[in-house]
Structures are given as structure tokens and as C-alpha cells.
Short mmCIF file of C-alpha atoms and ligand atoms in Angstrom, two decimals:
data_model
loop_
_atom_site.label_atom_id
_atom_site.label_comp_id
_atom_site.label_asym_id
_atom_site.label_seq_id
_atom_site.Cartn_x
_atom_site.Cartn_y
_atom_site.Cartn_z
CA UNK A 13 30.96 -25.03 14.66
CA UNK A 14 30.69 -22.09 12.34
CA UNK A 15 27.43 -20.24 11.91
CA UNK A 16 26.21 -20.66 8.36
CA UNK A 17 24.97 -17.32 7.06
CA UNK A 18 22.88 -17.14 3.91
CA UNK A 19 23.40 -13.81 2.17
CA UNK A 20 20.43 -13.00 -0.04
CA UNK A 21 21.16 -10.35 -2.63
CA UNK A 22 20.17 -8.93 -6.02
CA UNK A 23 16.43 -9.21 -6.34
CA UNK A 24 13.48 -7.86 -8.23
CA UNK A 25 14.01 -4.23 -7.41
CA UNK A 26 15.28 -1.02 -8.96
CA UNK A 27 18.09 -1.27 -6.43
CA UNK A 28 19.42 -4.60 -7.70
CA UNK A 29 22.91 -3.27 -8.47
CA UNK A 30 23.19 -1.44 -5.16
CA UNK A 31 22.40 -4.71 -3.43
CA UNK A 32 25.25 -6.51 -5.23
CA UNK A 33 27.76 -3.98 -3.90
CA UNK A 34 26.37 -4.16 -0.36
CA UNK A 35 26.36 -7.98 -0.41
CA UNK A 36 29.95 -8.08 -1.60
CA UNK A 37 31.03 -5.88 1.30
CA UNK A 38 29.12 -7.98 3.84
CA UNK A 39 30.73 -11.18 2.51
CA UNK A 40 34.19 -9.65 2.59
CA UNK A 41 33.80 -8.57 6.19
CA UNK A 42 32.14 -11.55 7.87
CA UNK A 43 34.78 -13.13 10.10
CA UNK A 44 35.74 -16.42 8.35
CA UNK A 45 36.66 -17.93 11.74
CA UNK A 46 33.05 -17.59 12.88
CA UNK A 47 30.93 -17.80 9.78
CA UNK A 48 30.47 -19.85 6.69
CA UNK A 49 28.93 -17.75 3.96
CA UNK A 50 26.33 -19.09 1.54
CA UNK A 51 25.55 -16.60 -1.23
CA UNK A 52 21.98 -16.69 -2.52
CA UNK A 53 21.54 -14.44 -5.54
CA UNK A 54 18.11 -13.47 -6.83
CA UNK A 55 17.86 -12.43 -10.45
CA UNK A 56 15.95 -9.37 -11.60
CA UNK A 57 13.23 -11.70 -12.75
CA UNK A 58 13.06 -13.37 -9.34
CA UNK A 59 14.94 -16.60 -9.90
CA UNK A 60 17.03 -17.84 -6.96
CA UNK A 61 20.64 -18.85 -7.60
CA UNK A 62 22.90 -20.57 -5.14
CA UNK A 63 26.59 -19.90 -4.85
CA UNK A 64 26.77 -17.08 -7.33
CA UNK A 65 29.25 -14.58 -6.06
CA UNK A 66 28.37 -10.94 -6.47
CA UNK A 67 32.03 -10.12 -7.15
CA UNK A 68 31.86 -11.97 -10.43
CA UNK A 69 28.64 -10.23 -11.33
CA UNK A 70 29.96 -6.81 -10.49
CA UNK A 71 33.24 -7.43 -12.31
CA UNK A 72 31.41 -8.58 -15.41
CA UNK A 73 29.10 -5.58 -15.21
CA UNK A 74 26.18 -7.93 -15.68
CA UNK A 75 23.05 -8.43 -13.70
CA UNK A 76 22.41 -11.73 -11.99
CA UNK A 77 20.11 -12.70 -14.85
CA UNK A 78 22.92 -13.23 -17.30
CA UNK A 79 24.36 -15.85 -14.97
CA UNK A 80 21.15 -17.82 -14.73
CA UNK A 81 22.25 -19.72 -17.82
CA UNK A 82 24.70 -21.51 -15.60
CA UNK A 83 22.24 -24.28 -14.94
CA UNK A 84 24.11 -26.09 -12.18
CA UNK A 85 23.89 -22.99 -10.01
CA UNK A 86 20.19 -22.53 -10.39
CA UNK A 87 18.01 -23.26 -7.42
CA UNK A 88 14.75 -24.28 -8.93
CA UNK A 89 13.08 -24.69 -5.61
CA UNK A 90 13.76 -23.89 -2.00
CA UNK A 91 12.52 -26.21 0.69
CA UNK A 92 11.85 -25.40 4.29
CA UNK A 93 12.06 -28.00 7.02
CA UNK A 94 9.07 -28.28 9.29
CA UNK A 95 11.12 -28.52 12.49
CA UNK A 96 9.51 -25.98 14.81
CA UNK A 97 12.53 -25.50 17.05
CA UNK A 98 15.28 -25.08 14.52
CA UNK A 99 14.16 -23.43 11.35
CA UNK A 100 16.33 -24.12 8.39
CA UNK A 101 16.21 -23.20 4.80
CA UNK A 102 17.47 -25.85 2.48
CA UNK A 103 17.99 -25.16 -1.18
CA UNK A 104 17.39 -28.68 -2.48
CA UNK A 105 19.01 -28.29 -5.85
CA UNK A 106 22.41 -26.94 -6.67
CA UNK A 107 23.68 -27.75 -3.21
CA UNK A 108 27.32 -27.99 -4.19
CA UNK A 109 29.51 -26.29 -1.64
CA UNK A 110 26.96 -26.51 1.12
CA UNK A 111 28.59 -29.55 2.71
CA UNK A 112 26.90 -31.81 5.25
CA UNK A 113 23.21 -31.07 5.63
CA UNK A 114 22.78 -27.97 3.49
CA UNK A 115 21.23 -26.05 6.37
CA UNK A 116 21.47 -22.32 6.85
CA UNK A 117 21.44 -20.95 10.42
CA UNK A 118 20.60 -17.34 9.74
CA UNK A 119 19.71 -15.32 6.67
CA UNK A 120 21.16 -11.89 6.07
CA UNK A 121 18.89 -10.19 3.53
CA UNK A 122 21.05 -7.65 1.73
CA UNK A 123 18.27 -6.57 -0.58
CA UNK A 124 17.24 -2.97 -1.04
CA UNK A 125 13.79 -1.88 -2.10
CA UNK A 126 10.79 -3.94 -3.13
CA UNK A 127 10.81 -7.74 -2.69
CA UNK A 128 13.43 -7.74 0.03
CA UNK A 129 13.38 -4.62 2.15
CA UNK A 130 9.59 -4.40 2.20
CA UNK A 131 8.50 -7.35 4.34
CA UNK A 132 7.98 -9.89 1.56
CA UNK A 133 11.17 -11.85 2.12
CA UNK A 134 10.72 -11.42 5.86
CA UNK A 135 7.30 -13.07 5.60
CA UNK A 136 8.78 -15.99 3.70
CA UNK A 137 11.48 -16.40 6.34
CA UNK A 138 8.94 -16.23 9.18
CA UNK A 139 6.92 -18.96 7.50
CA UNK A 140 10.09 -20.99 7.12
CA UNK A 141 11.01 -20.41 10.77
CA UNK A 142 14.50 -19.17 9.89
CA UNK A 143 16.26 -16.44 11.93
CA UNK A 144 17.13 -13.40 9.83
CA UNK A 145 18.91 -10.09 10.20
CA UNK A 146 16.93 -6.87 10.38
CA UNK A 147 13.32 -5.89 10.63
CA UNK A 148 10.32 -8.15 10.78
CA UNK A 149 7.41 -8.14 8.37
CA UNK A 150 5.58 -5.13 9.80
CA UNK A 151 8.62 -2.91 10.33
CA UNK A 152 10.01 -3.67 6.89
CA UNK A 153 6.66 -3.04 5.21
CA UNK A 154 5.90 0.28 6.90
CA UNK A 155 9.52 1.34 6.49
CA UNK A 156 9.12 0.94 2.74
CA UNK A 157 5.78 2.74 2.47
CA UNK A 158 6.46 6.46 2.77
CA UNK A 159 2.78 7.21 3.40
CA UNK A 160 2.27 4.73 6.26
CA UNK A 161 5.67 5.65 7.67
CA UNK A 162 4.67 9.31 7.87
CA UNK A 163 1.31 8.43 9.40
CA UNK A 164 3.13 6.60 12.18
CA UNK A 165 5.66 9.43 12.57
CA UNK A 166 2.72 11.79 13.01
CA UNK A 167 1.12 9.68 15.70
CA UNK A 168 4.49 9.45 17.49
CA UNK A 169 4.76 13.27 17.36
CA UNK A 170 7.84 13.21 15.18
CA UNK A 171 8.31 16.31 13.00
CA UNK A 172 7.15 15.47 9.47
CA UNK A 173 7.38 17.48 6.28
CA UNK A 174 3.93 18.44 4.98
CA UNK A 175 2.74 15.96 2.33
CA UNK A 176 -0.13 14.73 0.17
CA UNK A 177 -0.75 11.26 -1.24
CA UNK A 178 -2.73 10.28 -4.35
CA UNK A 179 -3.53 6.97 -5.92
CA UNK A 180 -2.57 6.41 -9.55
CA UNK A 181 -6.24 6.02 -10.52
CA UNK A 182 -7.10 9.39 -8.93
CA UNK A 183 -4.24 11.03 -10.82
CA UNK A 184 -5.32 9.48 -14.11
CA UNK A 185 -8.94 10.46 -13.59
CA UNK A 186 -8.46 14.13 -12.71
CA UNK A 187 -4.88 15.36 -13.16
CA UNK A 188 -5.75 19.07 -13.34
CA UNK A 189 -7.63 18.94 -10.01
CA UNK A 190 -4.72 17.18 -8.38
CA UNK A 191 -2.19 19.68 -9.72
CA UNK A 192 -4.40 22.48 -8.32
CA UNK A 193 -4.54 20.83 -4.92
CA UNK A 194 -0.77 20.35 -4.76
CA UNK A 195 -0.13 23.94 -5.85
CA UNK A 196 -2.53 25.29 -3.23
CA UNK A 197 -1.40 23.15 -0.34
CA UNK A 198 2.31 22.63 -0.93
CA UNK A 199 3.44 25.27 -3.43
CA UNK A 200 6.72 25.08 -5.36
CA UNK A 201 9.20 23.62 -5.41
CA UNK A 202 7.94 20.27 -4.19
CA UNK A 203 9.11 16.67 -4.21
CA UNK A 204 7.22 13.93 -6.03
CA UNK A 205 7.98 10.33 -5.08
CA UNK A 206 6.67 6.83 -5.65
CA UNK A 207 5.48 5.76 -2.19
CA UNK A 208 7.24 2.39 -2.17
CA UNK A 209 10.80 2.80 -3.39
CA UNK A 210 14.26 3.94 -2.41
CA UNK A 211 17.61 5.14 -3.74
CA UNK A 212 15.78 8.21 -5.10
CA UNK A 213 14.46 6.13 -8.00
CA UNK A 214 11.43 7.83 -9.59
CA UNK A 215 11.82 10.99 -7.45
CA UNK A 216 11.70 14.45 -9.00
CA UNK A 217 11.78 17.99 -7.69
CA UNK A 218 9.15 20.12 -9.43
CA UNK A 219 9.51 23.88 -9.79
CA UNK A 220 6.38 24.62 -11.79
CA UNK A 221 3.16 23.05 -13.01
CA UNK A 222 4.71 21.51 -16.09
CA UNK A 223 7.49 19.83 -14.09
CA UNK A 224 4.96 18.73 -11.51
CA UNK A 225 2.78 17.03 -14.14
CA UNK A 226 5.84 15.30 -15.55
CA UNK A 227 7.01 14.22 -12.08
CA UNK A 228 3.55 12.82 -11.31
CA UNK A 229 3.59 10.76 -14.52
CA UNK A 230 7.05 9.40 -13.70
CA UNK A 231 6.12 8.46 -10.13
CA UNK A 232 2.88 6.85 -11.34
CA UNK A 233 4.93 4.56 -13.56
CA UNK A 234 6.75 3.19 -10.53
CA UNK A 235 3.94 2.86 -8.05
CA UNK A 236 0.20 3.00 -7.62
CA UNK A 237 0.66 5.52 -4.81
CA UNK A 238 2.38 8.89 -5.23
CA UNK A 239 3.52 11.12 -2.40
CA UNK A 240 4.18 14.84 -2.84
CA UNK A 241 6.08 16.80 -0.20
CA UNK A 242 6.75 20.41 0.47
CA UNK A 243 10.35 21.26 -0.38
CA UNK A 244 12.62 21.94 2.57
CA UNK A 245 15.63 24.08 1.76
CA UNK A 246 17.77 21.77 3.80
CA UNK A 247 20.96 20.23 5.00
CA UNK A 248 20.66 16.42 5.22
CA UNK A 249 21.66 14.23 8.14
CA UNK A 250 21.61 10.53 8.91
CA UNK A 251 21.65 8.50 12.12
CA UNK A 252 22.34 4.75 12.36
CA UNK A 253 20.26 2.74 14.80
CA UNK A 254 21.25 -0.72 16.04
CA UNK A 255 19.37 -3.03 18.40
CA UNK A 256 16.02 -4.66 18.99
CA UNK A 257 13.87 -3.43 21.87
CA UNK A 258 16.64 -1.26 23.34
CA UNK A 259 18.04 0.36 20.23
CA UNK A 260 21.14 2.55 20.24
CA UNK A 261 21.73 5.59 18.06
CA UNK A 262 25.07 6.39 16.45
CA UNK A 263 26.69 9.77 16.02
CA UNK A 264 25.06 11.94 13.34
CA UNK A 265 26.52 12.25 9.84
CA UNK A 266 25.85 14.93 7.26
CA UNK A 267 25.47 14.23 3.55
CA UNK A 268 26.37 16.96 1.12
CA UNK A 269 24.78 15.98 -2.17
CA UNK A 270 26.61 16.74 -5.39
CA UNK A 271 23.35 17.55 -7.20
CA UNK A 272 20.40 19.81 -6.47
CA UNK A 273 19.15 16.99 -4.29
CA UNK A 274 20.48 13.59 -3.24
CA UNK A 275 19.33 11.76 -6.37
CA UNK A 276 20.40 8.36 -7.69
CA UNK A 277 23.32 9.89 -9.54
CA UNK A 278 24.58 11.74 -6.47
CA UNK A 279 24.18 8.60 -4.35
CA UNK A 280 25.86 6.04 -6.56
CA UNK A 281 27.27 7.38 -9.79
CA UNK A 282 29.25 10.59 -9.69
CA UNK A 283 31.16 9.92 -6.47
CA UNK A 284 31.14 13.60 -5.63
CA UNK A 285 28.73 13.62 -2.72
CA UNK A 286 30.44 14.16 0.60
CA UNK A 287 29.87 12.69 3.98
CA UNK A 288 30.86 14.48 7.17
CA UNK A 289 31.07 12.39 10.33
CA UNK A 290 30.39 13.57 12.95
CA UNK A 291 28.19 16.31 11.54
CA UNK A 292 29.11 19.87 12.36
CA UNK A 293 25.98 20.80 14.33
CA UNK A 294 25.32 21.85 17.93
CA UNK A 295 25.31 18.97 20.38
CA UNK A 296 21.74 19.77 21.33
CA UNK A 297 20.62 19.31 17.71
CA UNK A 298 22.45 16.03 17.37
CA UNK A 299 20.90 14.81 20.64
CA UNK A 300 17.48 15.78 19.31
CA UNK A 301 18.04 13.75 16.12
CA UNK A 302 19.38 10.76 18.01
CA UNK A 303 16.32 10.80 20.24
CA UNK A 304 13.98 11.04 17.23
CA UNK A 305 15.89 8.21 15.54
CA UNK A 306 15.28 5.86 18.47
CA UNK A 307 11.66 6.99 18.79
CA UNK A 308 11.07 6.37 15.08
CA UNK A 309 12.70 2.94 15.32
CA UNK A 310 10.39 1.95 18.17
CA UNK A 311 7.29 3.60 16.68
CA UNK A 312 7.67 1.62 13.44
CA UNK A 313 8.48 -1.57 15.37
CA UNK A 314 11.83 -1.98 13.64
CA UNK A 315 14.54 -4.40 14.70
CA UNK A 316 18.19 -5.07 14.02
CA UNK A 317 19.19 -2.03 12.06
CA UNK A 318 17.88 1.07 10.37
CA UNK A 319 19.23 4.36 9.12
CA UNK A 320 17.03 7.29 10.06
CA UNK A 321 17.35 10.35 7.83
CA UNK A 322 16.72 13.98 8.74
CA UNK A 323 16.56 17.45 7.26
CA UNK A 324 17.45 20.70 8.95
CA UNK A 325 15.69 23.65 7.39
CA UNK A 326 18.43 26.14 6.52
CA UNK A 327 16.05 29.04 6.97
CA UNK A 328 14.32 28.17 10.26
CA UNK A 329 16.80 25.70 11.76
CA UNK A 330 13.93 23.26 12.39
CA UNK A 331 14.67 19.52 12.37
CA UNK A 332 12.44 17.25 10.24
CA UNK A 333 12.48 13.48 10.03
CA UNK A 334 12.60 12.39 6.39
CA UNK A 335 12.50 8.60 6.39
CA UNK A 336 13.88 5.36 7.71
CA UNK A 337 15.75 2.82 5.60
CA UNK A 338 15.47 -0.61 7.11
CA UNK A 339 18.21 -2.10 4.92
CA UNK A 340 20.47 0.84 4.25
CA UNK A 341 23.43 0.70 1.86
CA UNK A 342 26.04 -1.57 3.39
CA UNK A 343 29.29 -1.12 1.49
CA UNK A 344 32.36 -0.14 3.51
CA UNK A 345 31.89 3.45 2.42
CA UNK A 346 28.13 3.51 3.05
CA UNK A 347 26.84 5.82 5.74
CA UNK A 348 25.40 3.13 8.01
CA UNK A 349 28.66 1.22 8.66
CA UNK A 350 30.66 4.46 8.71
CA UNK A 351 28.42 5.98 11.37
CA UNK A 352 28.94 2.91 13.55
CA UNK A 353 32.66 2.89 12.91
CA UNK A 354 32.74 6.51 14.10
CA UNK A 355 30.69 5.48 17.14
CA UNK A 356 33.17 2.74 18.10
CA UNK A 357 31.72 -0.29 16.29
CA UNK A 358 33.89 -1.38 13.34
CA UNK A 359 32.30 -3.11 10.33
CA UNK A 360 33.18 -6.69 11.33
CA UNK A 361 31.83 -6.21 14.86
CA UNK A 362 28.72 -4.59 13.43
CA UNK A 363 28.05 -7.76 11.43
CA UNK A 364 28.59 -9.91 14.57
CA UNK A 365 26.14 -7.73 16.46
CA UNK A 366 23.51 -7.88 13.69
CA UNK A 367 23.69 -11.66 13.59
CA UNK A 368 23.42 -11.83 17.41
CA UNK A 369 20.40 -9.53 17.26
CA UNK A 370 18.80 -11.74 14.61
CA UNK A 371 19.24 -14.81 16.81
CA UNK A 372 17.99 -12.96 19.92
CA UNK A 373 14.89 -11.74 18.10
CA UNK A 374 14.23 -15.25 16.84
CA UNK A 375 14.44 -16.58 20.41
CA UNK A 376 12.16 -13.79 21.69
CA UNK A 377 9.49 -14.77 19.22
CA UNK A 378 9.40 -18.43 20.19
P1 ADP B 415 14.62 7.58 -0.97
O1 ADP B 415 13.90 6.61 -0.08
O2 ADP B 415 14.56 7.18 -2.39
O3 ADP B 415 16.01 7.88 -0.48
P2 ADP B 415 13.92 10.24 0.01
O4 ADP B 415 12.55 10.57 0.51
O5 ADP B 415 14.98 10.11 1.02
O6 ADP B 415 13.77 8.95 -0.89
O7 ADP B 415 14.32 11.36 -1.03
C1 ADP B 415 15.56 11.32 -1.72
C2 ADP B 415 16.26 12.65 -1.63
O8 ADP B 415 15.43 13.70 -2.18
C3 ADP B 415 16.56 13.14 -0.23
O9 ADP B 415 17.76 12.57 0.26
C4 ADP B 415 16.67 14.64 -0.44
O10 ADP B 415 17.91 14.99 -1.05
C5 ADP B 415 15.58 14.90 -1.45
N1 ADP B 415 14.30 15.23 -0.79
C6 ADP B 415 13.30 14.35 -0.57
N2 ADP B 415 12.25 14.95 0.01
C7 ADP B 415 12.59 16.24 0.18
C8 ADP B 415 11.92 17.38 0.72
N3 ADP B 415 10.67 17.28 1.18
N4 ADP B 415 12.60 18.57 0.75
C9 ADP B 415 13.86 18.64 0.27
N5 ADP B 415 14.54 17.61 -0.26
C10 ADP B 415 13.93 16.42 -0.32
MG1 MG B 416 14.66 5.50 1.44
MG1 MG B 417 16.46 8.72 1.33
#
């Protein structure tokens, strides 16, 4: 019997469109001999749709919302069975295409950013007792919060970039004081980021006080916490990690951003950023990053998959850990699958492995 895989995509996040592309690639590459795919699209406003294929959405250049009109595809509620041994998620309306019992064996959340990569969906799936691919609630949540992530990196003795964090209310109350503090402690240029986001959304590099004030206002629009980091004049590297309690690290890849930094445009729009796999760095440096990647994965209690990103300071040669991404971009040309392909695990096998890991983790938690 085929394993029925629910692919959850779209979602209430700034990375909605990125998710559609990743989900499409996952669906195209799941072995049809082994899996039956059930697409579950979430609109930008949070409505769940069953059977909406991301291909159609991408082709039409529309967000999932515009398809919500199609009433017979709308899941107005999702029911969870109470069976403690076999968790199943059953969309009770709009079941066409689901066949016999409408049950889903494992969920593959292909959602980037808030409400999907941040532990919220994972919590729902835990409550529903459904196996799912990727990190659990804690790992997903700390992986999304750049402040908590760095606090854990620090306690695991991983090399962090110097940073400061302010709450939106602090910023609004005394902006001049905060600008002074940042100037004194971090200098220019610096990087201003919403704490809980990804895909470089809301991130700005500030070169002077005026740009810094602007960057703070932008970040404060996205999040109630703002993180400011010292700029590293850097080359950027990424490592793919796969596993649960015995994670493996891939070869290292280098990203050469087409812009001043790897912003949203350089990541997804202009197609000019380059990826070099394996990275042209001394073996010792790549071993160091691979070790940090596994240490970070364990320190944050991640599971399934994560991409761990690094900087190398061009001036000092020092390696810094930048962040983890617990649901990294997953198109065929995304770094995560490419790093595994270069390490001997092609895309289709990678998906098999992720689903196995999801089922293993589910068993371990029983
Ligand atoms: P996201 O989670 O949105 O990808 P990142 O923290 O990775 O956020 O930042 C996005 C990009 O901004 C990085 O890939 C890098 O190009 C640049 N960047 C971020 N922080 C720094 C820093 N401290 N020094 C230099 N470049 C940085
Ligand atoms: Mg990120
Ligand atoms: Mg990043």
C-alpha cells in the first residue's frame, strides 16, 4: 500500500510564494510507486484548501487566495481522529480524490517562515498525533527566532556574530538612545533584521544613522523583536544536515550573492546569484563548518532536516555561524537538495529518507 503524504504549502507568511515553488518540486519528485500525494494549500489568510495544485497557482501567477472561490475545494474544517496509535488527519469536507478513508499517513510541511516553519503547525500535528517531516515544536520555534537561536549557539560555544536585540516598544519609546547604543557597540555597517522571519524579508544593511533609523522602522513593522548584528565582510557558506539523533552533514556550498548582500531579490528574483558546490575552501575549514552544523542541529534539538548557514570573514578568515533554516528552500535548484545531491543523495532518495525519518521520530516519541 502506498504511503499517503499530505503536502502542506502556501501559508500565512511572507514566504508564501517561495513555499509554492518548493511544494511543486517536492510533489514532482516523490516516487509515485511509493507515495500518494495529497496537496493541502493554505491561503495567505489562513484558509485550508484540499487538492489545489501549486502548479496551477504558480502558472496563474496568483496566490492561493484567489483560488479559494472554488468552493468545492475548500476545507472548512479539519478533523483529527482520536486513535492514539495511528494518528491521522482527515479533512472532512472536500474529500474528493482522497479515496477510501481519507487518511493521511505523514505530513510534509513545505511552509517557510511564520505559521509553518516556526513550530505552530508542528504543535497542531503533535496534538493530532500525525507523523510529520522535519523539526518538532521546540526546534522549529527556536530555529525561527534569531535571538533564541543565537542564545543557544552561545551556550553551545558556536561562533556567533556580535548582536543586540530590542523590543518594538523599547524602540518606539527611546529611538535616539537605541541608535546610540547600536553605534557604540556594533558600529557601521550593521544588519537590522526582524527576529522571526526568513528569506531576507525586512532585513536591511545600515551604513549610517539615518539608514539605521530607517532599517529599525522597517524591521519593527514585521516583528515585535528586532535584532541588529555587526557586519561581517564575508563569503557565505551553507551546509545541509539530515537525520534525527545522529545527523549527517553534507559537503559545503558557497553562495555568491548578486547584490550587496543575499537579499530577497538576490535569492529569488534576479537569478544571478551563484552557487558553488563543493565550496572552494581548505578541507580543514569545511570540516570545521560541518562539525558546527551538526553541533548546532543537536543544540537546537532539530530533527529531519536543516540548512546551517555560515560566514567566513574575508579579513580574518574566522568562521561564524549565521543561522539555521529548519525548512530550507526545496526546489530542485535550491541549495539544500543540491548539497545532498553532491554528497551522494539524489532528490528522490532525499525525500524517501525524510519521510523515513519522520516515521522513525514518530515511533521514538510513542
Ligand atoms: P534570513 O533568515 O532572512 O535568511 P539572514 O540572517 O540569513 O536572514 O540574513 C540574510 C542575508 O543578509 C545573509 O545571507 C547575508 O547575505 C546578509 N547578512 C545577514 N547578517 C549579516 C552579517 N551580520 N554580516 C554580513 N552579512 C549579513
Ligand atoms: Mg533564515
Ligand atoms: Mg539566511
